[in-house]
Structure formats: structure tokens, C-alpha cells
Short mmCIF file of C-alpha atoms in Angstrom, two decimals:
data_model
loop_
_atom_site.label_atom_id
_atom_site.label_comp_id
_atom_site.label_asym_id
_atom_site.label_seq_id
_atom_site.Cartn_x
_atom_site.Cartn_y
_atom_site.Cartn_z
CA UNK A 267 -63.11 -77.79 267.91
CA UNK A 268 -66.07 -79.75 268.88
CA UNK A 269 -67.57 -79.83 265.63
CA UNK A 270 -64.26 -80.56 263.72
CA UNK A 271 -64.08 -83.39 266.04
CA UNK A 272 -67.72 -84.25 264.96
CA UNK A 273 -66.24 -84.06 261.17
CA UNK A 274 -63.48 -85.87 261.33
CA UNK A 275 -64.99 -89.06 263.49
CA UNK A 276 -67.96 -89.50 260.93
CA UNK A 277 -65.62 -89.08 258.48
CA UNK A 278 -63.60 -91.88 260.07
CA UNK A 279 -65.16 -93.74 262.67
CA UNK A 280 -65.79 -96.87 260.16
CA UNK A 281 -62.24 -96.90 259.53
CA UNK A 282 -60.51 -96.47 262.73
CA UNK A 283 -58.66 -99.22 264.70
CA UNK A 284 -59.05 -97.01 268.11
CA UNK A 285 -62.40 -96.16 267.52
CA UNK A 286 -64.50 -93.20 270.18
CA UNK A 287 -64.68 -94.00 273.82
CA UNK A 288 -67.81 -95.74 273.85
CA UNK A 289 -70.24 -92.93 275.85
CA UNK A 290 -73.50 -91.59 276.11
CA UNK A 291 -72.41 -88.84 273.90
CA UNK A 292 -70.45 -90.87 271.10
CA UNK A 293 -74.49 -92.43 270.95
CA UNK A 294 -76.32 -89.33 270.55
CA UNK A 295 -73.25 -88.38 267.76
CA UNK A 296 -74.46 -91.39 265.83
CA UNK A 297 -77.79 -91.48 266.28
CA UNK A 298 -78.16 -87.33 265.45
CA UNK A 299 -75.70 -87.38 262.64
CA UNK A 300 -77.43 -90.77 260.92
CA UNK A 301 -78.90 -89.21 258.31
CA UNK A 302 -75.98 -87.57 257.40
CA UNK A 303 -73.67 -90.37 256.97
CA UNK A 304 -72.92 -90.18 253.07
CA UNK A 305 -72.91 -86.24 252.96
CA UNK A 306 -70.75 -85.18 250.09
CA UNK A 307 -68.49 -83.26 252.62
CA UNK A 308 -68.09 -86.69 254.70
CA UNK A 309 -67.60 -88.23 251.12
CA UNK A 310 -64.78 -85.74 250.10
CA UNK A 311 -62.68 -86.07 253.50
CA UNK A 312 -63.56 -90.19 253.09
CA UNK A 313 -61.61 -89.83 249.48
CA UNK A 314 -58.54 -88.51 250.79
CA UNK A 315 -55.97 -90.07 249.25
CA UNK A 316 -54.59 -89.65 253.90
CA UNK A 317 -56.47 -88.39 256.78
CA UNK A 318 -55.24 -86.08 259.02
CA UNK A 319 -54.44 -87.10 262.80
CA UNK A 320 -57.26 -86.69 265.66
CA UNK A 321 -55.06 -84.01 266.45
CA UNK A 322 -56.95 -81.92 263.65
CA UNK A 323 -59.77 -80.77 265.81
CA UNK A 324 -56.79 -78.71 267.19
CA UNK A 325 -57.24 -75.98 264.33
CA UNK A 326 -60.37 -75.00 265.32
CA UNK A 327 -58.12 -72.65 268.02
CA UNK A 328 -56.74 -70.70 264.91
CA UNK A 329 -60.51 -70.47 263.34
CA UNK A 330 -63.05 -67.54 262.99
CA UNK A 331 -65.75 -68.30 266.32
CA UNK A 332 -69.08 -68.50 264.11
CA UNK A 333 -70.13 -70.63 260.65
CA UNK A 334 -68.53 -69.32 258.28
CA UNK A 335 -65.65 -70.52 260.15
CA UNK A 336 -62.48 -68.72 258.59
CA UNK A 337 -58.86 -69.16 259.49
CA UNK A 338 -57.36 -66.08 261.35
CA UNK A 339 -54.44 -67.02 262.95
CA UNK A 340 -51.71 -68.90 261.01
CA UNK A 341 -50.67 -72.33 262.79
CA UNK A 342 -47.21 -73.27 263.22
CA UNK A 343 -48.26 -76.69 262.99
CA UNK A 344 -49.95 -77.94 260.04
CA UNK A 345 -53.26 -79.79 261.11
CA UNK A 346 -54.88 -80.18 257.98
CA UNK A 347 -52.19 -82.18 256.03
CA UNK A 348 -53.72 -83.67 253.30
CA UNK A 349 -55.42 -80.45 251.16
CA UNK A 350 -55.57 -77.09 251.34
CA UNK A 351 -56.77 -75.15 254.41
CA UNK A 352 -59.64 -73.23 252.31
CA UNK A 353 -60.43 -76.36 250.36
CA UNK A 354 -61.19 -78.01 254.02
CA UNK A 355 -62.79 -74.78 255.24
CA UNK A 356 -65.43 -75.00 252.11
CA UNK A 357 -65.83 -78.69 253.25
CA UNK A 358 -66.38 -78.60 256.40
CA UNK A 359 -68.68 -75.38 256.63
CA UNK A 360 -71.29 -77.15 254.26
CA UNK A 361 -71.54 -79.81 256.64
CA UNK A 362 -71.90 -77.28 259.33
CA UNK A 363 -74.62 -75.38 257.67
CA UNK A 364 -75.91 -78.84 255.90
CA UNK A 365 -76.39 -80.78 259.20
CA UNK A 366 -77.26 -78.05 261.59
CA UNK A 367 -74.33 -78.61 263.88
CA UNK A 368 -74.68 -75.57 265.43
CA UNK A 369 -77.67 -77.69 266.78
CA UNK A 370 -76.36 -80.41 268.16
CA UNK A 371 -73.45 -78.55 269.58
CA UNK A 372 -75.91 -75.78 271.32
CA UNK A 373 -78.23 -79.31 272.62
CA UNK A 374 -75.11 -80.68 274.23
CA UNK A 375 -73.69 -77.63 275.89
CA UNK A 376 -73.85 -78.90 279.84
CA UNK A 377 -72.44 -82.29 278.88
CA UNK A 378 -69.20 -80.38 277.77
CA UNK A 379 -69.15 -78.27 280.79
CA UNK A 380 -69.83 -81.02 282.73
CA UNK A 381 -66.34 -83.00 280.99
CA UNK A 382 -64.86 -79.87 281.43
CA UNK A 383 -65.22 -79.08 284.94
CA UNK A 384 -64.46 -83.35 285.93
CA UNK A 385 -61.48 -83.37 283.53
CA UNK A 386 -59.96 -79.96 284.99
CA UNK A 387 -60.95 -81.61 288.80
CA UNK A 388 -59.16 -84.95 288.17
CA UNK A 389 -56.13 -83.02 286.36
CA UNK A 390 -55.62 -80.84 289.68
CA UNK A 391 -55.99 -83.66 291.87
CA UNK A 392 -53.77 -85.88 289.90
CA UNK A 393 -50.28 -83.37 290.84
CA UNK A 394 -49.71 -83.98 287.61
CA UNK A 395 -48.97 -80.22 286.49
CA UNK A 396 -46.81 -80.05 290.17
CA UNK A 397 -44.96 -82.91 287.90
CA UNK A 398 -44.51 -80.75 284.89
CA UNK A 399 -42.50 -77.97 286.61
CA UNK A 400 -40.57 -81.03 288.81
CA UNK A 401 -39.36 -82.16 284.97
CA UNK A 402 -38.26 -79.12 284.05
CA UNK A 403 -36.89 -77.33 287.13
CA UNK A 404 -38.61 -74.21 287.16
CA UNK A 405 -41.48 -72.38 287.42
CA UNK A 406 -43.58 -70.00 285.65
CA UNK A 407 -46.32 -68.16 285.42
CA UNK A 408 -49.19 -68.59 283.37
CA UNK A 409 -52.65 -69.76 282.57
CA UNK A 410 -53.35 -73.68 281.61
CA UNK A 411 -55.73 -73.95 279.18
CA UNK A 412 -57.39 -77.24 278.20
CA UNK A 413 -59.57 -77.58 275.67
CA UNK A 414 -61.78 -80.98 275.62
CA UNK A 415 -62.30 -83.39 272.62
CA UNK A 416 -65.04 -85.65 273.68
CA UNK A 417 -64.82 -87.99 270.48
CA UNK A 418 -60.99 -88.48 271.07
CA UNK A 419 -59.50 -91.03 273.28
CA UNK A 420 -56.71 -91.06 271.09
CA UNK A 421 -54.69 -88.99 274.41
CA UNK A 422 -54.29 -85.19 274.01
CA UNK A 423 -51.77 -83.19 272.14
CA UNK A 424 -50.45 -79.70 273.50
CA UNK A 425 -51.65 -76.79 271.07
CA UNK A 426 -48.56 -74.31 270.49
CA UNK A 427 -48.67 -70.61 268.84
CA UNK A 428 -46.31 -67.77 268.89
CA UNK A 429 -49.31 -65.36 268.46
CA UNK A 430 -49.37 -62.79 270.94
CA UNK A 431 -53.02 -63.69 272.03
CA UNK A 432 -51.68 -66.84 273.69
CA UNK A 433 -48.79 -65.20 275.53
CA UNK A 434 -48.37 -66.96 278.86
CA UNK A 435 -50.73 -70.31 277.91
CA UNK A 436 -50.33 -73.53 278.26
CA UNK A 437 -53.30 -75.14 275.61
CA UNK A 438 -53.86 -78.59 275.10
CA UNK A 439 -56.52 -80.52 274.12
CA UNK A 440 -57.49 -83.64 276.18
CA UNK A 441 -59.00 -86.63 275.08
CA UNK A 442 -62.41 -87.89 276.69
CA UNK A 443 -61.79 -91.63 278.14
CA UNK A 444 -64.54 -92.90 280.26
CA UNK A 445 -67.94 -92.73 280.91
CA UNK A 446 -69.61 -94.71 283.52
CA UNK A 447 -73.11 -94.15 282.98
CA UNK A 448 -75.69 -96.95 282.46
CA UNK A 449 -77.08 -96.33 279.12
CA UNK A 450 -74.12 -96.57 276.98
CA UNK A 451 -75.32 -98.21 273.30
#
């Protein structure tokens, strides 16, 4: 999901009204990928008639875990609406390989863990899951799966799937809202 979010952000950041949250992570993304700003795959996406929404990165849950990425589960939501999924994946895979996205992600694994731990703590402390139980006036057993999208501050989105491997799971992609570091550029 993070590689997809990087692709989307780099393709659209200069045009978005709501830019990613200023953060040390966003600074690192801009710095690392600056030499690739005119990569043909990013330009291909920029030149589409319309762009997908920031929830497009959610399709990552349905892709293979390793490069080259392939669709392995058919999502119930069409996250890539402005080209065929095959065409999108062709360009995304080229970007991933040629811009050495794996190296960037590996370098930031500790950052992702820190963000996820903090987000899980804040969600637990907020009591929001209890509010959801009260709203629906029911309880259920299951697992809450959260995927942090460190570049998306547009909010969160639920990810639905009837695929049996997700049975009993509540899946959500959560946007990154704040960085209190003093070193933000």
C-alpha cells in the first residue's frame, strides 16, 4: 500500500488542494524521489483524463506481496477507475523497479512501525471502537486490521472484501495526520 501511496502522491502532489501532511517522512519522499519526478509512469498517470482518489492505495491489499505486483484477489471496489488495472499495474511496476521504491520502503520500516504503534494506541485510547459498538447496538468478534498511509491526510477509508481470508476482519486504511518533529521541511 505504501508504494502505491508514494506513486499517487508523486503523480498528483503538485495539483492537489490538500497536500500530504508536512512531515519528516514527506520530506524524505520528496528528496529521495526528486530525480524520478519525470518518470514515464508518473507522467502517464498525470496525463490520464481523471485521477483516482487517495484511497487508490487500498488496492495494495489485493495484490501479490512481491514485485512484480499482480492482482491476486478481485476487490469489490474499483480502486483504479481511470485506466484498466492491467495498464495501471504495468506502469506501477515499472515505477517501483526503476525508481528503487523497495530500497526507500526498507529504509523507512522503523518509521512505519512507529507510526502504526502510535496510531493503534490513539485509536485504543479514543474509545472509537466502543462508539462503533454503541452505534450499531451490537458486538461482534473479529480482528481490526489497520493499514497506515503515511502520505494520506485526506482521512480514512474502510476496505471491504467478501474474500474468505478476510472473514471476521474489519479492515481500514488510516491517513497520517500529524508530525510534531522540529525538523520538518
